[in-house]
Coordinates of C-alpha atoms and ligand atoms in Angstrom, one line a residue:
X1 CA -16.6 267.3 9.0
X2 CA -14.8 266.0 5.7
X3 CA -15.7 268.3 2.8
X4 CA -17.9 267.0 0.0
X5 CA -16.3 265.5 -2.8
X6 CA -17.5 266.1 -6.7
X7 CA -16.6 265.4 -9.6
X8 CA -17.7 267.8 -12.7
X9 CA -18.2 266.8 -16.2
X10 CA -18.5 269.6 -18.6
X11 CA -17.4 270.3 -22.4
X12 CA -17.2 273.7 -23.3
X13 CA -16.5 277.4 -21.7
X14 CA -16.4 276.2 -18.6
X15 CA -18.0 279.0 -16.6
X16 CA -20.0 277.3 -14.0
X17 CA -16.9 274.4 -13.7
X18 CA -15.1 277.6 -12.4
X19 CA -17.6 278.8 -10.2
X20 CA -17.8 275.0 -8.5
X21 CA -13.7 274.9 -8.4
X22 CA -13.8 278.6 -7.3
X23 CA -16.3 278.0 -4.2
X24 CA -14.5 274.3 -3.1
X25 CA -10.8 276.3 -3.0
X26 CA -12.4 279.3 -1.1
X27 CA -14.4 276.8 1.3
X28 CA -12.2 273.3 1.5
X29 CA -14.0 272.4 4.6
X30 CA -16.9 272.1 2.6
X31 CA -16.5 271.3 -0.7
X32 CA -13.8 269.6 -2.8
X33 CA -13.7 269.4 -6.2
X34 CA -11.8 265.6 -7.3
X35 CA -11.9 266.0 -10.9
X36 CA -12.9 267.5 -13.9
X37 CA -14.4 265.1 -17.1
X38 CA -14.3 266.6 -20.3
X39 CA -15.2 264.8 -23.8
X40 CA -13.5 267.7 -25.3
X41 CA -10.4 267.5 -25.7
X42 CA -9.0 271.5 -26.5
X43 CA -12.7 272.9 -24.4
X44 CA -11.4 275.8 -22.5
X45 CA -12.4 274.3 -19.4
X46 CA -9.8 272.2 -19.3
X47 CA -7.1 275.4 -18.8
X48 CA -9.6 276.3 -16.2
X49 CA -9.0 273.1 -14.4
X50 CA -5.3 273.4 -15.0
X51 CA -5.6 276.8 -13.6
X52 CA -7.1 275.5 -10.5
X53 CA -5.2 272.0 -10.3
X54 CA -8.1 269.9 -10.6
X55 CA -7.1 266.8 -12.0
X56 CA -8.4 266.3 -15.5
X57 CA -9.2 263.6 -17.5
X58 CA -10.0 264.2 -20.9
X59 CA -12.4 261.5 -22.3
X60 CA -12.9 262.2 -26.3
X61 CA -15.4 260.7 -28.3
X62 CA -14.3 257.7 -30.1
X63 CA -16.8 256.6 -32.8
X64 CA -18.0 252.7 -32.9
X65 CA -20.3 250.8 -35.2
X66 CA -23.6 252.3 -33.4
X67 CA -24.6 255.5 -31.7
X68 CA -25.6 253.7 -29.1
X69 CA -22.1 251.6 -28.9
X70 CA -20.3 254.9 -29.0
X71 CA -22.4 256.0 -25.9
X72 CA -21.9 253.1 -24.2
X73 CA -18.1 252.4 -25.0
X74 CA -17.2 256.7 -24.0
X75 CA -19.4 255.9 -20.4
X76 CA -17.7 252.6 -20.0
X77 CA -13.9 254.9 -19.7
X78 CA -15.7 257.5 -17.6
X79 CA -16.9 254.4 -15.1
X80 CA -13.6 253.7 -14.8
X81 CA -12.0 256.8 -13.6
X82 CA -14.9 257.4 -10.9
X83 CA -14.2 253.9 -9.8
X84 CA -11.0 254.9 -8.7
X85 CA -12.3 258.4 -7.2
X86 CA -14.4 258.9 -3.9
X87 CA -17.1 261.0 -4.9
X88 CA -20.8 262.3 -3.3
X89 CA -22.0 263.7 -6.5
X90 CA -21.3 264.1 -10.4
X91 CA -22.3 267.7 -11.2
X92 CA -23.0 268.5 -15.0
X93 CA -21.9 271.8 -15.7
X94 CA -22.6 272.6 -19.4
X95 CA -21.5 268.8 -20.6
X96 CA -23.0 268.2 -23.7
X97 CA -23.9 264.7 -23.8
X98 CA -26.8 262.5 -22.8
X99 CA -26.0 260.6 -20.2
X100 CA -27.7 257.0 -21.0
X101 CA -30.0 255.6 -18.5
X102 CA -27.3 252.5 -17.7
X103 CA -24.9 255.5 -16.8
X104 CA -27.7 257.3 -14.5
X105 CA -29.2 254.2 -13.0
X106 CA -25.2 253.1 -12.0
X107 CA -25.1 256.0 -9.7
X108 CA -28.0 255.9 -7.3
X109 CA -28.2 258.3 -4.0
X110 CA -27.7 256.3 -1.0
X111 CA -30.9 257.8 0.6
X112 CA -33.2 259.5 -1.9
X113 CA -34.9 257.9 -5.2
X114 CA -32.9 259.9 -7.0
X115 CA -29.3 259.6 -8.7
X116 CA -26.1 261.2 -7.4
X117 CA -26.0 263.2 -10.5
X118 CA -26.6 266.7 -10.2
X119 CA -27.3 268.9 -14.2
X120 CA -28.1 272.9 -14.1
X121 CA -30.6 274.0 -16.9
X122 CA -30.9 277.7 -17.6
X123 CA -34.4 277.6 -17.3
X124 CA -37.7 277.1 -15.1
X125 CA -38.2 273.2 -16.3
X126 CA -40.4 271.9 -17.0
X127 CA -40.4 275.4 -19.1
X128 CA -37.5 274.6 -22.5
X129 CA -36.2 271.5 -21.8
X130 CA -33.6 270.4 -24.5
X131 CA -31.1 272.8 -26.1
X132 CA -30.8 276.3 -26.6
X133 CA -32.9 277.3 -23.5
X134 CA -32.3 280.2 -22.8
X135 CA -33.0 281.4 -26.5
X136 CA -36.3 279.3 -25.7
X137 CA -37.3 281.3 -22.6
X138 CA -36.1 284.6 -24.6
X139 CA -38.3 284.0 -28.0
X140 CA -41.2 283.3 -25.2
X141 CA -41.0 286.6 -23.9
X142 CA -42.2 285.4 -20.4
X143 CA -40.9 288.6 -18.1
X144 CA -40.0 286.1 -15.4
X145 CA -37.0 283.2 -16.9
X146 CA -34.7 281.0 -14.4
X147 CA -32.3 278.5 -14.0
X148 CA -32.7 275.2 -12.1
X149 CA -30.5 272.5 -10.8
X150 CA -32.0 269.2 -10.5
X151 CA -30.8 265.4 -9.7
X152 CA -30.6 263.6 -13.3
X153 CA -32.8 261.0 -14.3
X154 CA -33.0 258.7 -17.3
X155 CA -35.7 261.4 -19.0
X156 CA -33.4 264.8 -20.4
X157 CA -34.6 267.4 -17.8
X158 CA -37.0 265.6 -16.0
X159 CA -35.3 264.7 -12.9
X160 CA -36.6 265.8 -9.1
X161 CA -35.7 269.6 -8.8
X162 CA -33.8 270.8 -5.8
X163 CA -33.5 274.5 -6.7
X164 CA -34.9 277.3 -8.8
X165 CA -33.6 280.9 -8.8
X166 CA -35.3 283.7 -11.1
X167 CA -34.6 286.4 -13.1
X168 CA -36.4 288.9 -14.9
X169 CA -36.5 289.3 -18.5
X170 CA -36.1 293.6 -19.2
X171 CA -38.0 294.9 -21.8
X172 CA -34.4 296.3 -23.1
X173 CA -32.9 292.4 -23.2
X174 CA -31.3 291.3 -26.6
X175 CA -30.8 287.3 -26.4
X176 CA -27.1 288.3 -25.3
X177 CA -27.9 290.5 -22.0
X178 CA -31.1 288.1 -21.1
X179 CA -27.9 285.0 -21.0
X180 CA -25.2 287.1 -19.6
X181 CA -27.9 287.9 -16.3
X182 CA -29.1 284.2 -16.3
X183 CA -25.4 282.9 -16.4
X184 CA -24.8 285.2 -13.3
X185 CA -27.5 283.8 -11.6
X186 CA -26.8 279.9 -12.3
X187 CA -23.3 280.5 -11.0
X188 CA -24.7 281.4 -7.7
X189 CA -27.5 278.7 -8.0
X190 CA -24.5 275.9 -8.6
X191 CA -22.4 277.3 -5.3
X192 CA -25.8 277.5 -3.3
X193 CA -26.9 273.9 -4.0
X194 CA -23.8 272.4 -3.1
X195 CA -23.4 274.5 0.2
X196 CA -26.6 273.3 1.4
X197 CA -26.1 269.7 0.2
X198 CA -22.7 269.8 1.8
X199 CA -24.2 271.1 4.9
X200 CA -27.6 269.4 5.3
X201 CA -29.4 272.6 5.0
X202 CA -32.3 270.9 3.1
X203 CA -35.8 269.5 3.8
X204 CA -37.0 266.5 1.8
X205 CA -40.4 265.3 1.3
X206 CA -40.5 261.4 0.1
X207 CA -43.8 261.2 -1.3
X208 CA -43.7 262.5 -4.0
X209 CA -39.8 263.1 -3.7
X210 CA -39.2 266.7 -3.2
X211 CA -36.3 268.5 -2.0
X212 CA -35.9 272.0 -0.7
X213 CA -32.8 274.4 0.4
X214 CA -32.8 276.2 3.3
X215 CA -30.3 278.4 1.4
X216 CA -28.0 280.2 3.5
X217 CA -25.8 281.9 0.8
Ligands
GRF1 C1 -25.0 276.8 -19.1 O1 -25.9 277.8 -19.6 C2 -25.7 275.6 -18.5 O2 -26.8 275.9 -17.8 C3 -26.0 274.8 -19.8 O3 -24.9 275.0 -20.6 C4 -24.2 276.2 -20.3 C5 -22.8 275.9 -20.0 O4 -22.1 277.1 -19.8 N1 -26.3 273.5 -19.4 P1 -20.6 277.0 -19.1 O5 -19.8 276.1 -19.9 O6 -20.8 276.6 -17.7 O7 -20.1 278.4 -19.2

């Protein structure tokens, strides 16, 4: 079996990026990780990719006459490195941009009505979509909080869902220990999804679409 091949796009610490490089250079059977994107030029997870010889391609920003030509123009570069790269699924980890619906529509799965863009959001969506999520889920006070990872769509963090994972929320949390338990647990979400998806170990429903891990790890 050839490994699956990814490509991650993130733009800042770079934490679940690791975890994704970490689990394709401990399981290369499985899982391999082809680049990394960043729109950030000095991000630190662009050392981490150094670190773990993922090629990099840095993709800044470049500012047109519109915000909507500057979206367009930036997605137009990254098009034309994943033409050149043989790739399963794009898997945002932490990148900071909305992906426009051209760029999600471009990428459809071969199978499922879905795209072949994966996000992680560090909560229970449809619970705090949007930014600053977990501060969301923490100001709630809700004693159960999550992460999810979910195929992107053209609506921000409203694509089908393929995986939940909760955590509790202690009575002793600040904002800063709540994140720090979450982050734990969305690095094992990331690794988890991509086994299974690498693997097969899933069972879809079509109608409406639905997909489910028989998680293994
Ligand atoms: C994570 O909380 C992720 O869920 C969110 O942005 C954060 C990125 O963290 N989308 P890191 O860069 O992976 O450490």
């Amino acid at each position: 079996m050839r490994p699956m091949p990814v490509v991650v796009f993130a733009s800042g610490r770079g934490s679940n990026a690791r975890q994704i490089f970490q689990a394709a250079q401990e399981n290369a059977s499985l899982l391999s990780v082809e680049a990394l994107i960043c729109n950030v030029p000095d991000a630190p997870v662009c050392q981490i990719a150094k670190d773990y010889q993922v090629p990099l391609y840095s993709i800044p920003i470049v500012p047109k006459e519109t915000p909507i030509a500057t979206r367009l123009a930036h997605e137009k570069r990254i098009h034309e490195v994943l033409s050149h790269l043989s790739w399963s699924y794009i898997c945002l980890a932490g990148y900071m941009r909305i992906l426009t619906a051209d760029f999600v529509e471009r990428y459809p799965h071969p199978v499922w009505p879905v795209s072949r863009i994966l996000n992680i959001h560090p909560s229970l969506l449809p619970d705090f979509t949007g930014l600053n999520a977990y501060r969301q889920a923490f100001e709630a006070g809700d004693p159960t909080s999550g992460v999810t990872i979910h195929f992107v769509s053209a609506e921000v963090d409203a694509g089908a869902v393929i995986h939940q994972q909760t955590f509790p929320r202690l009575p002793a949390d600040t904002l800063a220990s709540f994140e720090a338990r979450g982050l734990v647990v969305e690095h094992q979400a990331y690794r988890a999804v991509l086994f299974a998806l690498a693997q097969g170990q899933y069972q879809v429903d079509q109608d409406p679409f639905s997909i489910r891990l028989a998680l293994t790890c």
